[in-house]
Amino acid sequence: MSDHSKVHDLVARYPYMFEVEELAVYAGWIDPIQALCEEIHAQLEAGAWTFHFLQIKEKFGACRIYFSLGLRPTEPGTDVARQNLAHLKEHIGHRVEAAELECSSRCIVCGLGATPQRHGAEVAPPLCQQHEWSQGQPNPREIAPIPIPGPAGSLAGGSAAQHKQVPSSRNPGFTSDSEVELTRATMVREGLLIEPERLARSWGESVEALAQACKRKELFLLRVGGRDFYPAVFASLSKDEVHRINLELRGDDDAGKLIFWYRTHGGVRGQNLSQALRRGMVDRVLELALAWSEERGLVAIRSPKS
């Protein structure tokens, strides 16, 4: 079966997993992603859960997978249901992490064993010896993605899904209010920001409970087109951990907090926060969040430990 046929078959078998447009699936990742989908489907079968991928992409030479898992709208949000949801989210998070690691050690073209390549400061995705890129040849990074059919949209070489960037303090990406609004609208379209209802379903909470958490600074949201949106990364993590970290992010710079959540951090081995949390690095992430506030003069700087 060809790579394209494998992807078509995968989406046909699990259409509910591929609701979001422009999921970047490299040819060399298909087998691990297929195995991941099979495992997740087995966990969800006959359950009261909703699931779909938010992003599947390459970043800094490695595979990154983000997902949304929640209770069905018709299911009561009981304490038992929320506890079961938390356990299931943790289990699926571990399986996603394993798939990320496997994809990140495979050539993106053929799936043979390979390691990410460094070109100066840039880290490129893994390529085996046969598919190493040389000047004058097509860039495998641009030709390896396989189009995803149906409601999930399609991919072409160099699609937006591969190159999504969250604005950073070094490269804010906008200089005016209209550009800020455009950037946030793009983040909504690309699945980096989600509606309150989706986060509420994921956590088994009400939208009103999320609003109250915002007042307590346990959450933050961004306004786009007159509507409220939350960072999509929250949906794949424990509510309690998200609350604890946001409480350490002081002040009202919600855009800065969003950048903090999505960018990678050297303090957690070059991972983003969701990856670090899946590896149990909660205390280290809390330290990074407090340091973020200290740098902005929002809390007193701690004395060095003796």
PDB file of C-alpha atoms in Angstrom:
ATOM      1  CA  MET A   1       0.000   0.000   0.000  1.00  0.00           C
ATOM      2  CA  SER A   2       1.355   3.441  -0.923  1.00  0.00           C
ATOM      3  CA  ASP A   3       1.937   6.163   1.673  1.00  0.00           C
ATOM      4  CA  HIS A   4      -0.991   8.163   0.293  1.00  0.00           C
ATOM      5  CA  SER A   5      -3.265   5.124   0.524  1.00  0.00           C
ATOM      6  CA  LYS A   6      -2.174   4.507   4.117  1.00  0.00           C
ATOM      7  CA  VAL A   7      -3.119   8.059   5.094  1.00  0.00           C
ATOM      8  CA  HIS A   8      -6.476   7.846   3.291  1.00  0.00           C
ATOM      9  CA  ASP A   9      -7.179   4.557   5.063  1.00  0.00           C
ATOM     10  CA  LEU A  10      -6.169   6.013   8.440  1.00  0.00           C
ATOM     11  CA  VAL A  11      -8.510   9.000   8.131  1.00  0.00           C
ATOM     12  CA  ALA A  12     -11.319   6.773   6.845  1.00  0.00           C
ATOM     13  CA  ARG A  13     -10.962   4.490   9.889  1.00  0.00           C
ATOM     14  CA  TYR A  14     -10.730   7.286  12.468  1.00  0.00           C
ATOM     15  CA  PRO A  15     -12.345  10.409  10.949  1.00  0.00           C
ATOM     16  CA  TYR A  16     -13.174  11.877  14.370  1.00  0.00           C
ATOM     17  CA  MET A  17      -9.458  12.166  15.154  1.00  0.00           C
ATOM     18  CA  PHE A  18      -8.759  14.440  12.194  1.00  0.00           C
ATOM     19  CA  GLU A  19     -11.222  17.310  12.577  1.00  0.00           C
ATOM     20  CA  VAL A  20      -8.569  20.040  12.512  1.00  0.00           C
ATOM     21  CA  GLU A  21      -7.266  21.246   9.168  1.00  0.00           C
ATOM     22  CA  GLU A  22      -3.654  20.992   8.029  1.00  0.00           C
ATOM     23  CA  LEU A  23      -2.193  18.239  10.187  1.00  0.00           C
ATOM     24  CA  ALA A  24       1.346  17.650   8.942  1.00  0.00           C
ATOM     25  CA  VAL A  25       2.035  13.934   8.616  1.00  0.00           C
ATOM     26  CA  TYR A  26       5.384  13.097   7.067  1.00  0.00           C
ATOM     27  CA  ALA A  27       5.656   9.911   5.050  1.00  0.00           C
ATOM     28  CA  GLY A  28       8.181   8.468   7.495  1.00  0.00           C
ATOM     29  CA  TRP A  29       5.821   9.057  10.421  1.00  0.00           C
ATOM     30  CA  ILE A  30       2.828   7.164   9.066  1.00  0.00           C
ATOM     31  CA  ASP A  31       3.440   3.812  10.780  1.00  0.00           C
ATOM     32  CA  PRO A  32       3.949   5.231  14.325  1.00  0.00           C
ATOM     33  CA  ILE A  33       0.967   7.573  13.883  1.00  0.00           C
ATOM     34  CA  GLN A  34      -1.175   4.682  12.678  1.00  0.00           C
ATOM     35  CA  ALA A  35      -0.173   2.575  15.688  1.00  0.00           C
ATOM     36  CA  LEU A  36      -0.940   5.527  17.973  1.00  0.00           C
ATOM     37  CA  CYS A  37      -4.411   5.965  16.462  1.00  0.00           C
ATOM     38  CA  GLU A  38      -5.152   2.266  16.935  1.00  0.00           C
ATOM     39  CA  GLU A  39      -4.132   2.416  20.605  1.00  0.00           C
ATOM     40  CA  ILE A  40      -6.124   5.581  21.273  1.00  0.00           C
ATOM     41  CA  HIS A  41      -9.211   4.197  19.543  1.00  0.00           C
ATOM     42  CA  ALA A  42      -9.026   1.046  21.658  1.00  0.00           C
ATOM     43  CA  GLN A  43      -8.869   3.190  24.808  1.00  0.00           C
ATOM     44  CA  LEU A  44     -11.835   5.328  23.737  1.00  0.00           C
ATOM     45  CA  GLU A  45     -14.068   2.546  22.450  1.00  0.00           C
ATOM     46  CA  ALA A  46     -17.406   2.361  24.269  1.00  0.00           C
ATOM     47  CA  GLY A  47     -16.306   5.261  26.459  1.00  0.00           C
ATOM     48  CA  ALA A  48     -17.847   8.655  27.130  1.00  0.00           C
ATOM     49  CA  TRP A  49     -14.971  10.566  25.561  1.00  0.00           C
ATOM     50  CA  THR A  50     -14.288  12.910  22.670  1.00  0.00           C
ATOM     51  CA  PHE A  51     -10.865  13.021  21.049  1.00  0.00           C
ATOM     52  CA  HIS A  52      -9.121  14.671  18.129  1.00  0.00           C
ATOM     53  CA  PHE A  53      -5.649  15.837  17.197  1.00  0.00           C
ATOM     54  CA  LEU A  54      -4.970  19.560  17.468  1.00  0.00           C
ATOM     55  CA  GLN A  55      -1.591  19.514  15.747  1.00  0.00           C
ATOM     56  CA  ILE A  56       0.828  16.993  14.271  1.00  0.00           C
ATOM     57  CA  LYS A  57       3.903  18.814  13.088  1.00  0.00           C
ATOM     58  CA  GLU A  58       7.673  19.007  12.969  1.00  0.00           C
ATOM     59  CA  LYS A  59       9.365  21.533  15.220  1.00  0.00           C
ATOM     60  CA  PHE A  60      13.093  21.907  15.801  1.00  0.00           C
ATOM     61  CA  GLY A  61      13.688  18.630  14.006  1.00  0.00           C
ATOM     62  CA  ALA A  62      11.304  16.590  16.162  1.00  0.00           C
ATOM     63  CA  CYS A  63       7.714  15.392  15.933  1.00  0.00           C
ATOM     64  CA  ARG A  64       5.179  17.280  18.036  1.00  0.00           C
ATOM     65  CA  ILE A  65       1.656  15.957  18.638  1.00  0.00           C
ATOM     66  CA  TYR A  66      -1.072  17.884  20.456  1.00  0.00           C
ATOM     67  CA  PHE A  67      -4.530  16.521  21.172  1.00  0.00           C
ATOM     68  CA  SER A  68      -7.858  17.355  22.770  1.00  0.00           C
ATOM     69  CA  LEU A  69      -9.578  14.820  25.031  1.00  0.00           C
ATOM     70  CA  GLY A  70     -12.781  15.469  26.922  1.00  0.00           C
ATOM     71  CA  LEU A  71     -16.175  14.235  28.041  1.00  0.00           C
ATOM     72  CA  ARG A  72     -19.010  14.020  25.562  1.00  0.00           C
ATOM     73  CA  PRO A  73     -21.431  16.961  25.967  1.00  0.00           C
ATOM     74  CA  THR A  74     -24.189  14.521  26.950  1.00  0.00           C
ATOM     75  CA  GLU A  75     -22.155  12.996  29.784  1.00  0.00           C
ATOM     76  CA  PRO A  76     -22.542  14.300  33.356  1.00  0.00           C
ATOM     77  CA  GLY A  77     -19.372  15.895  34.699  1.00  0.00           C
ATOM     78  CA  THR A  78     -19.238  13.902  37.925  1.00  0.00           C
ATOM     79  CA  ASP A  79     -16.155  13.635  40.127  1.00  0.00           C
ATOM     80  CA  VAL A  80     -15.706  10.028  39.020  1.00  0.00           C
ATOM     81  CA  ALA A  81     -15.948  11.010  35.355  1.00  0.00           C
ATOM     82  CA  ARG A  82     -13.362  13.777  35.816  1.00  0.00           C
ATOM     83  CA  GLN A  83     -11.046  11.401  37.646  1.00  0.00           C
ATOM     84  CA  ASN A  84     -11.365   8.800  34.896  1.00  0.00           C
ATOM     85  CA  LEU A  85     -10.751  11.519  32.322  1.00  0.00           C
ATOM     86  CA  ALA A  86      -7.556  12.601  34.087  1.00  0.00           C
ATOM     87  CA  HIS A  87      -6.261   9.007  34.172  1.00  0.00           C
ATOM     88  CA  LEU A  88      -7.103   8.477  30.512  1.00  0.00           C
ATOM     89  CA  LYS A  89      -5.464  11.771  29.537  1.00  0.00           C
ATOM     90  CA  GLU A  90      -2.298  10.759  31.362  1.00  0.00           C
ATOM     91  CA  HIS A  91      -2.237   7.351  29.679  1.00  0.00           C
ATOM     92  CA  ILE A  92      -2.800   8.767  26.201  1.00  0.00           C
ATOM     93  CA  GLY A  93      -0.212  11.461  26.918  1.00  0.00           C
ATOM     94  CA  HIS A  94       2.397   8.760  27.548  1.00  0.00           C
ATOM     95  CA  ARG A  95       1.463   6.981  24.321  1.00  0.00           C
ATOM     96  CA  VAL A  96       1.674  10.266  22.401  1.00  0.00           C
ATOM     97  CA  GLU A  97       5.098  10.921  23.893  1.00  0.00           C
ATOM     98  CA  ALA A  98       6.281   7.482  22.786  1.00  0.00           C
ATOM     99  CA  ALA A  99       4.991   8.128  19.252  1.00  0.00           C
ATOM    100  CA  GLU A 100       6.750  11.509  19.169  1.00  0.00           C
ATOM    101  CA  LEU A 101      10.037   9.901  20.141  1.00  0.00           C
ATOM    102  CA  GLU A 102       9.662   7.145  17.551  1.00  0.00           C
ATOM    103  CA  CYS A 103       8.780   9.588  14.766  1.00  0.00           C
ATOM    104  CA  SER A 104      11.684  11.828  15.763  1.00  0.00           C
ATOM    105  CA  SER A 105      14.154   8.990  15.219  1.00  0.00           C
ATOM    106  CA  ARG A 106      12.919   8.083  11.725  1.00  0.00           C
ATOM    107  CA  CYS A 107      13.750   9.530   8.324  1.00  0.00           C
ATOM    108  CA  ILE A 108      10.805  11.759   7.411  1.00  0.00           C
ATOM    109  CA  VAL A 109      10.804  10.371   3.854  1.00  0.00           C
ATOM    110  CA  CYS A 110      11.114   6.598   4.279  1.00  0.00           C
ATOM    111  CA  GLY A 111      10.944   5.873   8.017  1.00  0.00           C
ATOM    112  CA  LEU A 112      14.416   4.347   8.364  1.00  0.00           C
ATOM    113  CA  GLY A 113      16.355   5.093  11.531  1.00  0.00           C
ATOM    114  CA  ALA A 114      17.898   8.580  11.514  1.00  0.00           C
ATOM    115  CA  THR A 115      18.602  11.529  13.799  1.00  0.00           C
ATOM    116  CA  PRO A 116      17.775  15.252  13.512  1.00  0.00           C
ATOM    117  CA  GLN A 117      20.360  17.193  11.521  1.00  0.00           C
ATOM    118  CA  ARG A 118      22.038  20.406  12.597  1.00  0.00           C
ATOM    119  CA  HIS A 119      22.853  23.112  10.070  1.00  0.00           C
ATOM    120  CA  GLY A 120      24.447  25.845  12.137  1.00  0.00           C
ATOM    121  CA  ALA A 121      21.825  27.048  14.590  1.00  0.00           C
ATOM    122  CA  GLU A 122      18.993  25.298  12.733  1.00  0.00           C
ATOM    123  CA  VAL A 123      17.853  21.778  13.558  1.00  0.00           C
ATOM    124  CA  ALA A 124      16.333  19.923  10.602  1.00  0.00           C
ATOM    125  CA  PRO A 125      14.180  16.770  10.826  1.00  0.00           C
ATOM    126  CA  PRO A 126      15.851  13.354  10.464  1.00  0.00           C
ATOM    127  CA  LEU A 127      16.904  12.129   7.040  1.00  0.00           C
ATOM    128  CA  CYS A 128      18.613   8.848   6.243  1.00  0.00           C
ATOM    129  CA  GLN A 129      21.736   8.723   4.101  1.00  0.00           C
ATOM    130  CA  GLN A 130      19.728   8.010   0.960  1.00  0.00           C
ATOM    131  CA  HIS A 131      17.493  11.054   1.417  1.00  0.00           C
ATOM    132  CA  GLU A 132      20.004  13.589   2.715  1.00  0.00           C
ATOM    133  CA  TRP A 133      19.350  16.950   1.125  1.00  0.00           C
ATOM    134  CA  SER A 134      21.931  18.643  -1.066  1.00  0.00           C
ATOM    135  CA  GLN A 135      21.860  21.992  -2.837  1.00  0.00           C
ATOM    136  CA  GLY A 136      19.988  21.935  -6.119  1.00  0.00           C
ATOM    137  CA  GLN A 137      17.789  19.021  -5.056  1.00  0.00           C
ATOM    138  CA  PRO A 138      14.164  19.173  -3.816  1.00  0.00           C
ATOM    139  CA  ASN A 139      14.040  19.727  -0.072  1.00  0.00           C
ATOM    140  CA  PRO A 140      12.626  16.534   1.536  1.00  0.00           C
ATOM    141  CA  ARG A 141      11.117  18.664   4.284  1.00  0.00           C
ATOM    142  CA  GLU A 142       8.834  20.225   1.682  1.00  0.00           C
ATOM    143  CA  ILE A 143       7.970  17.143  -0.375  1.00  0.00           C
ATOM    144  CA  ALA A 144       7.620  14.499   2.354  1.00  0.00           C
ATOM    145  CA  PRO A 145       4.219  15.510   3.864  1.00  0.00           C
ATOM    146  CA  ILE A 146       1.284  13.386   2.729  1.00  0.00           C
ATOM    147  CA  PRO A 147      -2.051  15.154   2.043  1.00  0.00           C
ATOM    148  CA  ILE A 148      -4.779  14.387   4.586  1.00  0.00           C
ATOM    149  CA  PRO A 149      -8.134  14.046   2.805  1.00  0.00           C
ATOM    150  CA  GLY A 150     -11.645  14.857   3.908  1.00  0.00           C
ATOM    151  CA  PRO A 151     -12.710  17.291   6.644  1.00  0.00           C
ATOM    152  CA  ALA A 152      -9.177  17.579   7.973  1.00  0.00           C
ATOM    153  CA  GLY A 153      -8.176  19.511   4.843  1.00  0.00           C
ATOM    154  CA  SER A 154      -5.065  18.830   2.801  1.00  0.00           C
ATOM    155  CA  LEU A 155      -1.346  19.394   2.894  1.00  0.00           C
ATOM    156  CA  ALA A 156       0.949  20.602   0.216  1.00  0.00           C
ATOM    157  CA  GLY A 157       4.678  20.916   0.485  1.00  0.00           C
ATOM    158  CA  GLY A 158       5.573  23.768   2.805  1.00  0.00           C
ATOM    159  CA  SER A 159       2.038  24.076   4.191  1.00  0.00           C
ATOM    160  CA  ALA A 160       1.183  26.465   6.968  1.00  0.00           C
ATOM    161  CA  ALA A 161       0.905  23.580   9.419  1.00  0.00           C
ATOM    162  CA  GLN A 162       4.608  22.868   9.112  1.00  0.00           C
ATOM    163  CA  HIS A 163       5.665  26.448   9.648  1.00  0.00           C
ATOM    164  CA  LYS A 164       3.231  27.706  12.272  1.00  0.00           C
ATOM    165  CA  GLN A 165       4.991  30.084  14.627  1.00  0.00           C
ATOM    166  CA  VAL A 166       3.804  31.645  17.829  1.00  0.00           C
ATOM    167  CA  PRO A 167       4.940  35.281  18.028  1.00  0.00           C
ATOM    168  CA  SER A 168       7.864  35.689  20.404  1.00  0.00           C
ATOM    169  CA  SER A 169       9.533  38.561  22.196  1.00  0.00           C
ATOM    170  CA  ARG A 170      12.398  38.316  19.706  1.00  0.00           C
ATOM    171  CA  ASN A 171      10.143  38.066  16.685  1.00  0.00           C
ATOM    172  CA  PRO A 172       6.746  39.423  17.716  1.00  0.00           C
ATOM    173  CA  GLY A 173       5.378  39.159  14.204  1.00  0.00           C
ATOM    174  CA  PHE A 174       3.158  42.226  14.475  1.00  0.00           C
ATOM    175  CA  THR A 175       3.454  45.953  15.069  1.00  0.00           C
ATOM    176  CA  SER A 176      -0.131  47.242  15.067  1.00  0.00           C
ATOM    177  CA  ASP A 177      -3.492  46.376  16.609  1.00  0.00           C
ATOM    178  CA  SER A 178      -4.769  45.091  13.274  1.00  0.00           C
ATOM    179  CA  GLU A 179      -1.753  42.798  12.936  1.00  0.00           C
ATOM    180  CA  VAL A 180      -2.256  41.530  16.487  1.00  0.00           C
ATOM    181  CA  GLU A 181      -5.861  40.663  15.628  1.00  0.00           C
ATOM    182  CA  LEU A 182      -4.781  38.976  12.395  1.00  0.00           C
ATOM    183  CA  THR A 183      -2.147  36.918  14.205  1.00  0.00           C
ATOM    184  CA  ARG A 184      -4.626  35.770  16.830  1.00  0.00           C
ATOM    185  CA  ALA A 185      -7.185  34.900  14.153  1.00  0.00           C
ATOM    186  CA  THR A 186      -4.534  32.785  12.440  1.00  0.00           C
ATOM    187  CA  MET A 187      -3.847  30.996  15.715  1.00  0.00           C
ATOM    188  CA  VAL A 188      -7.555  30.208  16.028  1.00  0.00           C
ATOM    189  CA  ARG A 189      -7.649  28.860  12.485  1.00  0.00           C
ATOM    190  CA  GLU A 190      -4.559  26.730  13.108  1.00  0.00           C
ATOM    191  CA  GLY A 191      -5.913  25.240  16.323  1.00  0.00           C
ATOM    192  CA  LEU A 192      -3.597  26.996  18.781  1.00  0.00           C
ATOM    193  CA  LEU A 193      -6.561  28.761  20.399  1.00  0.00           C
ATOM    194  CA  ILE A 194      -9.882  27.037  21.126  1.00  0.00           C
ATOM    195  CA  GLU A 195     -13.376  28.055  22.214  1.00  0.00           C
ATOM    196  CA  PRO A 196     -14.316  27.929  25.920  1.00  0.00           C
ATOM    197  CA  GLU A 197     -16.813  25.147  25.204  1.00  0.00           C
ATOM    198  CA  ARG A 198     -14.073  22.850  23.913  1.00  0.00           C
ATOM    199  CA  LEU A 199     -11.845  23.385  26.928  1.00  0.00           C
ATOM    200  CA  ALA A 200     -14.834  22.948  29.237  1.00  0.00           C
ATOM    201  CA  ARG A 201     -15.692  19.591  27.629  1.00  0.00           C
ATOM    202  CA  SER A 202     -12.081  18.468  27.846  1.00  0.00           C
ATOM    203  CA  TRP A 203     -11.933  19.121  31.587  1.00  0.00           C
ATOM    204  CA  GLY A 204     -15.508  18.184  32.404  1.00  0.00           C
ATOM    205  CA  GLU A 205     -16.134  21.758  33.563  1.00  0.00           C
ATOM    206  CA  SER A 206     -18.688  24.428  32.752  1.00  0.00           C
ATOM    207  CA  VAL A 207     -17.805  27.544  30.773  1.00  0.00           C
ATOM    208  CA  GLU A 208     -18.753  29.558  33.851  1.00  0.00           C
ATOM    209  CA  ALA A 209     -16.216  27.623  35.937  1.00  0.00           C
ATOM    210  CA  LEU A 210     -13.512  28.547  33.419  1.00  0.00           C
ATOM    211  CA  ALA A 211     -14.486  32.203  33.688  1.00  0.00           C
ATOM    212  CA  GLN A 212     -14.218  32.040  37.474  1.00  0.00           C
ATOM    213  CA  ALA A 213     -10.771  30.445  37.142  1.00  0.00           C
ATOM    214  CA  CYS A 214      -9.740  33.398  34.962  1.00  0.00           C
ATOM    215  CA  LYS A 215     -10.772  35.788  37.727  1.00  0.00           C
ATOM    216  CA  ARG A 216      -8.563  33.842  40.136  1.00  0.00           C
ATOM    217  CA  LYS A 217      -5.692  34.040  37.585  1.00  0.00           C
ATOM    218  CA  GLU A 218      -5.683  30.239  37.290  1.00  0.00           C
ATOM    219  CA  LEU A 219      -6.450  30.629  33.579  1.00  0.00           C
ATOM    220  CA  PHE A 220      -6.148  33.336  30.975  1.00  0.00           C
ATOM    221  CA  LEU A 221      -7.872  33.896  27.658  1.00  0.00           C
ATOM    222  CA  LEU A 222      -7.472  36.036  24.570  1.00  0.00           C
ATOM    223  CA  ARG A 223     -10.105  37.978  22.660  1.00  0.00           C
ATOM    224  CA  VAL A 224     -10.329  37.354  18.929  1.00  0.00           C
ATOM    225  CA  GLY A 225     -13.045  38.962  16.842  1.00  0.00           C
ATOM    226  CA  GLY A 226     -15.003  39.835  19.962  1.00  0.00           C
ATOM    227  CA  ARG A 227     -14.962  36.232  21.223  1.00  0.00           C
ATOM    228  CA  ASP A 228     -12.999  34.479  23.968  1.00  0.00           C
ATOM    229  CA  PHE A 229     -10.442  31.754  23.277  1.00  0.00           C
ATOM    230  CA  TYR A 230      -8.159  29.666  25.483  1.00  0.00           C
ATOM    231  CA  PRO A 231      -4.765  28.175  24.582  1.00  0.00           C
ATOM    232  CA  ALA A 232      -5.445  24.768  23.026  1.00  0.00           C
ATOM    233  CA  VAL A 233      -2.526  23.242  24.914  1.00  0.00           C
ATOM    234  CA  PHE A 234      -4.564  23.443  28.135  1.00  0.00           C
ATOM    235  CA  ALA A 235      -6.996  20.809  26.837  1.00  0.00           C
ATOM    236  CA  SER A 236      -4.350  18.071  26.736  1.00  0.00           C
ATOM    237  CA  LEU A 237      -3.070  18.703  30.270  1.00  0.00           C
ATOM    238  CA  SER A 238      -4.228  18.298  33.844  1.00  0.00           C
ATOM    239  CA  LYS A 239      -6.442  21.151  34.998  1.00  0.00           C
ATOM    240  CA  ASP A 240      -4.663  21.337  38.353  1.00  0.00           C
ATOM    241  CA  GLU A 241      -1.217  21.606  36.742  1.00  0.00           C
ATOM    242  CA  VAL A 242      -2.404  24.301  34.338  1.00  0.00           C
ATOM    243  CA  HIS A 243      -3.866  26.278  37.253  1.00  0.00           C
ATOM    244  CA  ARG A 244      -0.685  26.018  39.329  1.00  0.00           C
ATOM    245  CA  ILE A 245       1.522  27.190  36.483  1.00  0.00           C
ATOM    246  CA  ASN A 246      -0.725  30.088  35.492  1.00  0.00           C
ATOM    247  CA  LEU A 247      -0.792  31.312  39.086  1.00  0.00           C
ATOM    248  CA  GLU A 248       2.983  31.738  38.859  1.00  0.00           C
ATOM    249  CA  LEU A 249       2.624  33.775  35.649  1.00  0.00           C
ATOM    250  CA  ARG A 250       1.829  37.121  37.237  1.00  0.00           C
ATOM    251  CA  GLY A 251       0.466  40.247  35.612  1.00  0.00           C
ATOM    252  CA  ASP A 252      -1.927  40.836  32.728  1.00  0.00           C
ATOM    253  CA  ASP A 253       0.311  40.134  29.725  1.00  0.00           C
ATOM    254  CA  ASP A 254      -1.843  37.313  28.373  1.00  0.00           C
ATOM    255  CA  ALA A 255      -0.094  37.369  24.986  1.00  0.00           C
ATOM    256  CA  GLY A 256       3.246  36.954  26.749  1.00  0.00           C
ATOM    257  CA  LYS A 257       1.842  34.072  28.769  1.00  0.00           C
ATOM    258  CA  LEU A 258       0.644  32.405  25.574  1.00  0.00           C
ATOM    259  CA  ILE A 259       4.146  32.636  24.123  1.00  0.00           C
ATOM    260  CA  PHE A 260       5.557  31.175  27.337  1.00  0.00           C
ATOM    261  CA  TRP A 261       3.239  28.167  27.080  1.00  0.00           C
ATOM    262  CA  TYR A 262       4.014  27.372  23.444  1.00  0.00           C
ATOM    263  CA  ARG A 263       7.715  28.089  23.025  1.00  0.00           C
ATOM    264  CA  THR A 264      10.485  25.667  23.914  1.00  0.00           C
ATOM    265  CA  HIS A 265      12.635  26.233  27.017  1.00  0.00           C
ATOM    266  CA  GLY A 266      16.253  25.334  27.589  1.00  0.00           C
ATOM    267  CA  GLY A 267      15.436  24.843  31.267  1.00  0.00           C
ATOM    268  CA  VAL A 268      13.419  21.730  30.387  1.00  0.00           C
ATOM    269  CA  ARG A 269      15.863  20.297  27.845  1.00  0.00           C
ATOM    270  CA  GLY A 270      14.539  22.223  24.863  1.00  0.00           C
ATOM    271  CA  GLN A 271      10.959  21.035  25.307  1.00  0.00           C
ATOM    272  CA  ASN A 272       7.763  23.048  25.455  1.00  0.00           C
ATOM    273  CA  LEU A 273       5.720  23.018  28.643  1.00  0.00           C
ATOM    274  CA  SER A 274       3.275  20.290  27.641  1.00  0.00           C
ATOM    275  CA  GLN A 275       6.116  17.919  26.776  1.00  0.00           C
ATOM    276  CA  ALA A 276       7.905  18.701  30.031  1.00  0.00           C
ATOM    277  CA  LEU A 277       4.733  18.141  32.043  1.00  0.00           C
ATOM    278  CA  ARG A 278       4.144  14.774  30.385  1.00  0.00           C
ATOM    279  CA  ARG A 279       7.603  13.802  31.596  1.00  0.00           C
ATOM    280  CA  GLY A 280       6.700  14.730  35.158  1.00  0.00           C
ATOM    281  CA  MET A 281       8.764  17.938  35.281  1.00  0.00           C
ATOM    282  CA  VAL A 282       6.068  19.913  37.110  1.00  0.00           C
ATOM    283  CA  ASP A 283       8.382  21.486  39.690  1.00  0.00           C
ATOM    284  CA  ARG A 284      10.830  22.608  37.011  1.00  0.00           C
ATOM    285  CA  VAL A 285       8.035  24.162  34.942  1.00  0.00           C
ATOM    286  CA  LEU A 286       6.793  26.013  38.029  1.00  0.00           C
ATOM    287  CA  GLU A 287      10.300  27.391  38.538  1.00  0.00           C
ATOM    288  CA  LEU A 288      10.376  28.612  34.937  1.00  0.00           C
ATOM    289  CA  ALA A 289       6.993  30.286  35.365  1.00  0.00           C
ATOM    290  CA  LEU A 290       8.150  32.073  38.510  1.00  0.00           C
ATOM    291  CA  ALA A 291      11.356  33.139  36.754  1.00  0.00           C
ATOM    292  CA  TRP A 292       9.226  34.569  33.919  1.00  0.00           C
ATOM    293  CA  SER A 293       7.422  36.745  36.469  1.00  0.00           C
ATOM    294  CA  GLU A 294      10.670  37.744  38.173  1.00  0.00           C
ATOM    295  CA  GLU A 295      12.182  38.910  34.885  1.00  0.00           C
ATOM    296  CA  ARG A 296       9.243  41.279  34.478  1.00  0.00           C
ATOM    297  CA  GLY A 297       9.519  42.668  37.989  1.00  0.00           C
ATOM    298  CA  LEU A 298       6.169  41.176  38.993  1.00  0.00           C
ATOM    299  CA  VAL A 299       7.569  39.342  42.025  1.00  0.00           C
ATOM    300  CA  ALA A 300      10.633  39.854  44.190  1.00  0.00           C
ATOM    301  CA  ILE A 301      13.700  38.083  42.836  1.00  0.00           C
ATOM    302  CA  ARG A 302      14.646  35.143  45.019  1.00  0.00           C
ATOM    303  CA  SER A 303      18.020  34.991  46.714  1.00  0.00           C
ATOM    304  CA  PRO A 304      20.372  32.340  45.307  1.00  0.00           C
ATOM    305  CA  LYS A 305      20.250  29.045  47.174  1.00  0.00           C
ATOM    306  CA  SER A 306      23.226  28.451  49.416  1.00  0.00           C
TER     307      SER A 306
END
